[in-house]
PDB file of C-alpha atoms in Angstrom:
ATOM      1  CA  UNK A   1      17.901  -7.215 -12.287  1.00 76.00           C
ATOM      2  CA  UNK A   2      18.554  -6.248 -15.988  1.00 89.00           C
ATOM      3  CA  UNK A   3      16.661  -5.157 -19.168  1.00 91.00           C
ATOM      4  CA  UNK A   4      16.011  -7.742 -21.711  1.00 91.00           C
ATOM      5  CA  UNK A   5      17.332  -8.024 -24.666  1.00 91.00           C
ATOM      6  CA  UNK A   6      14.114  -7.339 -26.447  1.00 93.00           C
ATOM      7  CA  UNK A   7      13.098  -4.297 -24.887  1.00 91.00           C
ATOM      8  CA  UNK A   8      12.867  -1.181 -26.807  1.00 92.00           C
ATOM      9  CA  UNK A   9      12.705   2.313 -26.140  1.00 94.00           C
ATOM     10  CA  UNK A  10      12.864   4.322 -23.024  1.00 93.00           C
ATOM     11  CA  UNK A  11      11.892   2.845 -19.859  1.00 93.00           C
ATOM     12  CA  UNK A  12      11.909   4.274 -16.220  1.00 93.00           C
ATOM     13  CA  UNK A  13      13.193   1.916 -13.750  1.00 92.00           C
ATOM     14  CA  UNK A  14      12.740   2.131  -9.983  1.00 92.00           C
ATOM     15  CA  UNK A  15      15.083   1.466  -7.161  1.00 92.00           C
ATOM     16  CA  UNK A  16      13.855  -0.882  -4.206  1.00 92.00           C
ATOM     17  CA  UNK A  17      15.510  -0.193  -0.436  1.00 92.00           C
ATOM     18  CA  UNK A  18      15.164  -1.500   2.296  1.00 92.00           C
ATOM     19  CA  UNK A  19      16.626  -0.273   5.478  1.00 87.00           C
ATOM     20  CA  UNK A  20      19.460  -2.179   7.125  1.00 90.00           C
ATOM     21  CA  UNK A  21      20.716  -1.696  11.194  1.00 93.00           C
ATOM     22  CA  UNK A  22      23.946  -0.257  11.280  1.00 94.00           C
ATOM     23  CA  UNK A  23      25.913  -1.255  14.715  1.00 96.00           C
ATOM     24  CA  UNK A  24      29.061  -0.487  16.541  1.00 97.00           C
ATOM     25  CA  UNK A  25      31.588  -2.518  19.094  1.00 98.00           C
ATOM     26  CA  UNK A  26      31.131  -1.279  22.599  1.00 98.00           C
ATOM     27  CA  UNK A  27      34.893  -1.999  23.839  1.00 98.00           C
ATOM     28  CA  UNK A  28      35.016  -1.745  27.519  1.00 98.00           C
ATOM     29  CA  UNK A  29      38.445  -1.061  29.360  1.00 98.00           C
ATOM     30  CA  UNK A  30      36.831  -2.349  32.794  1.00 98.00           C
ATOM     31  CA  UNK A  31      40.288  -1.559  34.948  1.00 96.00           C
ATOM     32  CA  UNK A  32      39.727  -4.313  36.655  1.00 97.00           C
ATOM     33  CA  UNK A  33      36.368  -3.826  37.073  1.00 97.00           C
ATOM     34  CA  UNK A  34      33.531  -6.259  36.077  1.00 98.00           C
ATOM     35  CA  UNK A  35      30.669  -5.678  33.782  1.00 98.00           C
ATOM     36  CA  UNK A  36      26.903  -6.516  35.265  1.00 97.00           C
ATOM     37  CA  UNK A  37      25.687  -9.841  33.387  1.00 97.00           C
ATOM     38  CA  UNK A  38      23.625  -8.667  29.675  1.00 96.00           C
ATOM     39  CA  UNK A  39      25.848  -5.779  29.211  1.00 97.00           C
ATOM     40  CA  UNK A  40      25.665  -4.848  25.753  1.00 97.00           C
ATOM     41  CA  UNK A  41      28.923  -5.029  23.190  1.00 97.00           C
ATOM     42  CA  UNK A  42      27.320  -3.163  20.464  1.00 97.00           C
ATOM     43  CA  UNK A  43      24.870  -0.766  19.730  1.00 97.00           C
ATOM     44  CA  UNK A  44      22.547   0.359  17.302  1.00 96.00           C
ATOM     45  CA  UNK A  45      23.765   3.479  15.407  1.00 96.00           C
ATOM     46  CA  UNK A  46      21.095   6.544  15.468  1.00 95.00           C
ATOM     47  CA  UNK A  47      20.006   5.416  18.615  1.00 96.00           C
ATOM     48  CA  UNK A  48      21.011   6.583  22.213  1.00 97.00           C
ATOM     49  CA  UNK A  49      22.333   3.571  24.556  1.00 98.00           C
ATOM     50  CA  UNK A  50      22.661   3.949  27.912  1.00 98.00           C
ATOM     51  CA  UNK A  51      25.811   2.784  29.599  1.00 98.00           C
ATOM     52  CA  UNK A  52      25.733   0.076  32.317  1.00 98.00           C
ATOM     53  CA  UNK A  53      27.492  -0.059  35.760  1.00 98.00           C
ATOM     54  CA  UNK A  54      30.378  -1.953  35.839  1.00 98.00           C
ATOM     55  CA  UNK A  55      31.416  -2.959  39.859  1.00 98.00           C
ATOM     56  CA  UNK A  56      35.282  -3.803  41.195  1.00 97.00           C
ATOM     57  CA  UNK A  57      35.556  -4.706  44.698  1.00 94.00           C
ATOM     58  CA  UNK A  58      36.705  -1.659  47.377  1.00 91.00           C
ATOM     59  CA  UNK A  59      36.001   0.970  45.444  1.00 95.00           C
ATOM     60  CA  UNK A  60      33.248   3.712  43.809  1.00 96.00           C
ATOM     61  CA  UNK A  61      32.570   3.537  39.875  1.00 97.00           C
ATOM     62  CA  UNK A  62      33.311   7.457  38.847  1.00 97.00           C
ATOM     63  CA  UNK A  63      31.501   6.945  35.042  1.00 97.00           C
ATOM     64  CA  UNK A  64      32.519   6.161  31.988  1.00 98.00           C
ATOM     65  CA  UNK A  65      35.542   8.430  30.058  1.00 98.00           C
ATOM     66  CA  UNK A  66      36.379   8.235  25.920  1.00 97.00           C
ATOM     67  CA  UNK A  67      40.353   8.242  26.691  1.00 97.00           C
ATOM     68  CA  UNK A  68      42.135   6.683  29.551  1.00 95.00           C
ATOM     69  CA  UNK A  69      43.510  10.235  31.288  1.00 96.00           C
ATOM     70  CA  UNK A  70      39.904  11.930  30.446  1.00 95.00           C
ATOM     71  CA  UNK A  71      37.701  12.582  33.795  1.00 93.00           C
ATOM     72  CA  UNK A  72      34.920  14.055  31.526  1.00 97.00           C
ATOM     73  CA  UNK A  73      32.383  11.102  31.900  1.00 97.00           C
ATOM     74  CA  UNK A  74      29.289   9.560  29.622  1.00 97.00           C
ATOM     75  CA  UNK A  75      26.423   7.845  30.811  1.00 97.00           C
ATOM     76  CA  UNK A  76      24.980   7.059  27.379  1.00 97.00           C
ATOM     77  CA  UNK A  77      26.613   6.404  23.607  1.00 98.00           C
ATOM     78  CA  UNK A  78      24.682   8.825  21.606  1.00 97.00           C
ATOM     79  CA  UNK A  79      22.783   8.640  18.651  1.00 96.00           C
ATOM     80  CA  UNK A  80      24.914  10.786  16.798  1.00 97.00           C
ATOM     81  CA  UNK A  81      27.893   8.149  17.408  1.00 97.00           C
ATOM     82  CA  UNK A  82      28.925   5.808  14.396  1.00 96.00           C
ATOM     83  CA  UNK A  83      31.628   3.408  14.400  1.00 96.00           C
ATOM     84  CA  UNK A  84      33.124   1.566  17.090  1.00 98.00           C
ATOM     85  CA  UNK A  85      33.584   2.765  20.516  1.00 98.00           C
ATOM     86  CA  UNK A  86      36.253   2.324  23.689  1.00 98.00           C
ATOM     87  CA  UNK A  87      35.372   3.774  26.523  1.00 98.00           C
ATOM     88  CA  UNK A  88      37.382   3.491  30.096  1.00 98.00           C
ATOM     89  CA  UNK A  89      36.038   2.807  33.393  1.00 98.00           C
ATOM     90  CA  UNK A  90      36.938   4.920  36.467  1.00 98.00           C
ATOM     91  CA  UNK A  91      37.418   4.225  39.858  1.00 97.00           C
ATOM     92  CA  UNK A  92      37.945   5.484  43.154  1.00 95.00           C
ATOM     93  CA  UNK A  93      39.093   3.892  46.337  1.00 92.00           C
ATOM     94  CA  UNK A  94      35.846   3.430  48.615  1.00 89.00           C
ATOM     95  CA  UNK A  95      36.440   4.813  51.947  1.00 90.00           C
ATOM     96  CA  UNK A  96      33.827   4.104  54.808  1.00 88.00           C
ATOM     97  CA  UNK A  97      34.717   5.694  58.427  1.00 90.00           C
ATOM     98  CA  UNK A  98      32.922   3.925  60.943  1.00 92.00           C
ATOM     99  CA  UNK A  99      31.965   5.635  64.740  1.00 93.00           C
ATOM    100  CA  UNK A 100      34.034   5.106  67.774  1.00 93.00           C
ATOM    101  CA  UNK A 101      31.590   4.218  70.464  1.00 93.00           C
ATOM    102  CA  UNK A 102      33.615   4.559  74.087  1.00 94.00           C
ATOM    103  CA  UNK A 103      32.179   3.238  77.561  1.00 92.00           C
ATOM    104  CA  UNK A 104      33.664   5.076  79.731  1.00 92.00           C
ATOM    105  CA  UNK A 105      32.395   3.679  82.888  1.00 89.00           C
ATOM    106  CA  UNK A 106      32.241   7.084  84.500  1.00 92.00           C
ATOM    107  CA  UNK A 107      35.942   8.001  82.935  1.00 94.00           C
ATOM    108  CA  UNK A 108      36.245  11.133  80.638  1.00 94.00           C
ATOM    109  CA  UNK A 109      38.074  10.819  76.985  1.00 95.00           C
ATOM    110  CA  UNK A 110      40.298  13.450  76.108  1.00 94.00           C
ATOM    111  CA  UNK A 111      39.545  16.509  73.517  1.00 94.00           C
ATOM    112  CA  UNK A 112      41.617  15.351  70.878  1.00 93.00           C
ATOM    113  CA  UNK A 113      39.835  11.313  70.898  1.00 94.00           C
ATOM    114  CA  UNK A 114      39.065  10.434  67.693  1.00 93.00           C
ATOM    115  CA  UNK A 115      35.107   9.402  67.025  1.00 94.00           C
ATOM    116  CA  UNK A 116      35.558   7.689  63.943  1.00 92.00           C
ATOM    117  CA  UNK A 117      38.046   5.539  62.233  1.00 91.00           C
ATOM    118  CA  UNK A 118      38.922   4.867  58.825  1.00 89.00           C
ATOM    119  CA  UNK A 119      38.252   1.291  57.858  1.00 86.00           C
ATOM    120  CA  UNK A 120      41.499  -0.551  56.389  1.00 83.00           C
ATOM    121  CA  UNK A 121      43.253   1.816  58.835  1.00 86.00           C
ATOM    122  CA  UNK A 122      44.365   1.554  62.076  1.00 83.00           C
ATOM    123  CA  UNK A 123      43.529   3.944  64.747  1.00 90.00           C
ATOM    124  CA  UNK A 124      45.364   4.658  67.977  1.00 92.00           C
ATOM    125  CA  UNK A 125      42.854   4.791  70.812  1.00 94.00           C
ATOM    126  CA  UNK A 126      43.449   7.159  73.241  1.00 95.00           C
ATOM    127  CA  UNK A 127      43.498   7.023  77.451  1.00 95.00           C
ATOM    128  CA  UNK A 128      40.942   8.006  79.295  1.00 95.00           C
ATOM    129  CA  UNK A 129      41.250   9.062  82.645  1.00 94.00           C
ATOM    130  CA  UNK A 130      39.024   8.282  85.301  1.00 93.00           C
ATOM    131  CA  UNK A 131      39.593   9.975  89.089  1.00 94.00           C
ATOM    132  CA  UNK A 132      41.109   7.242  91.661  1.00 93.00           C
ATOM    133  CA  UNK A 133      41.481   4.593  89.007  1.00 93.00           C
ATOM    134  CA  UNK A 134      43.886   3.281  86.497  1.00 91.00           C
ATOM    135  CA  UNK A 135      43.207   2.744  82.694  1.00 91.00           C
ATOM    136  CA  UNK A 136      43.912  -1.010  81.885  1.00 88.00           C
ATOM    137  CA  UNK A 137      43.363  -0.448  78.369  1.00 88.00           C
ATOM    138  CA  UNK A 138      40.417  -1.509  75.510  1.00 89.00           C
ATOM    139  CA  UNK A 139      38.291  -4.804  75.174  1.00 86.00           C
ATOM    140  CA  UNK A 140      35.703  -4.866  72.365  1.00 84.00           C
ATOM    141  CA  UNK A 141      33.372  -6.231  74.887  1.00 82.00           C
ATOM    142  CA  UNK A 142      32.901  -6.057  78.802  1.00 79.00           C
ATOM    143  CA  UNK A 143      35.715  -8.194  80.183  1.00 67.00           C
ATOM    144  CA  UNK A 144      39.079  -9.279  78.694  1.00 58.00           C
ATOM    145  CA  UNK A 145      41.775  -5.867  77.479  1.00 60.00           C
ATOM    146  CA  UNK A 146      42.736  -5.829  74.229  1.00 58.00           C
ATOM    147  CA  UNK A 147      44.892  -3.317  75.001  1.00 57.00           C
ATOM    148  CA  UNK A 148      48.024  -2.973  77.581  1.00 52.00           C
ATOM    149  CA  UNK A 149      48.618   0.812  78.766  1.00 49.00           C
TER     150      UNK A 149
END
């Protein structure tokens, strides 16, 4: 726009806006984890976002930290944030322990038998002892031993 070269005088002129979207990168450091599909990679500054779930095979997603030694997590980029952003995925080892069922056939286990095991981790199962008999050792169903005592 410009004033012509005929005008004369004073004149007041008026300024026209119109409101643009400001974004920011979303940088993910996944640690080997995997984003869910549709994850964002930017968001819209001066409004909140919240963060997805990333998954990674074996183990439980902690949150989301802004530095790779932080253990302060995020679940959201807030409004107030401008520019881009890296945040760090963090992880912890999933551990399930399972139950130790024994049939004991009338034999008795003894106090220190453990009644869960760690899975990934082996487990020494202990000998029972039943009166006039003689242990064989552990099948995982009736019939063959798994075990030699």
């Amino acid at each position: 726009t410009e004033i012509s070269e005929t005008q004369t005088g004073d004149i007041k002129v008026y300024a026209n806006w119109k409101e643009s979207v400001v974004y920011g990168d979303i940088i993910y450091k996944l640690n080997n984890g995997i984003l869910p599909e549709g994850a964002p990679v930017q968001y819209e500054v001066g409004k909140a976002l919240t963060l997805p779930t990333p998954t990674r095979e074996g183990y439980d997603f902690l949150g989301w930290a802004l530095s790779s030694s932080s253990n302060k997590y995020i679940t959201e980029i807030p409004a107030t944030q401008t520019g881009n952003i890296t945040i760090y995925a963090k992880w912890q080892l999933h551990i399930t322990y399972s139950a130790i069922n024994y049939v004991l056939d009338g034999g008795e286990l003894p106090e220190s038998a453990d009644l869960e095991y760690r899975e990934g981790k082996g487990v020494t199962l202990p000998v029972p002892t039943k009166y006039s008999h003689r242990f064989l050792g552990w099948s995982l169903e009736e019939g063959p031993v798994i075990t030699q005592r």
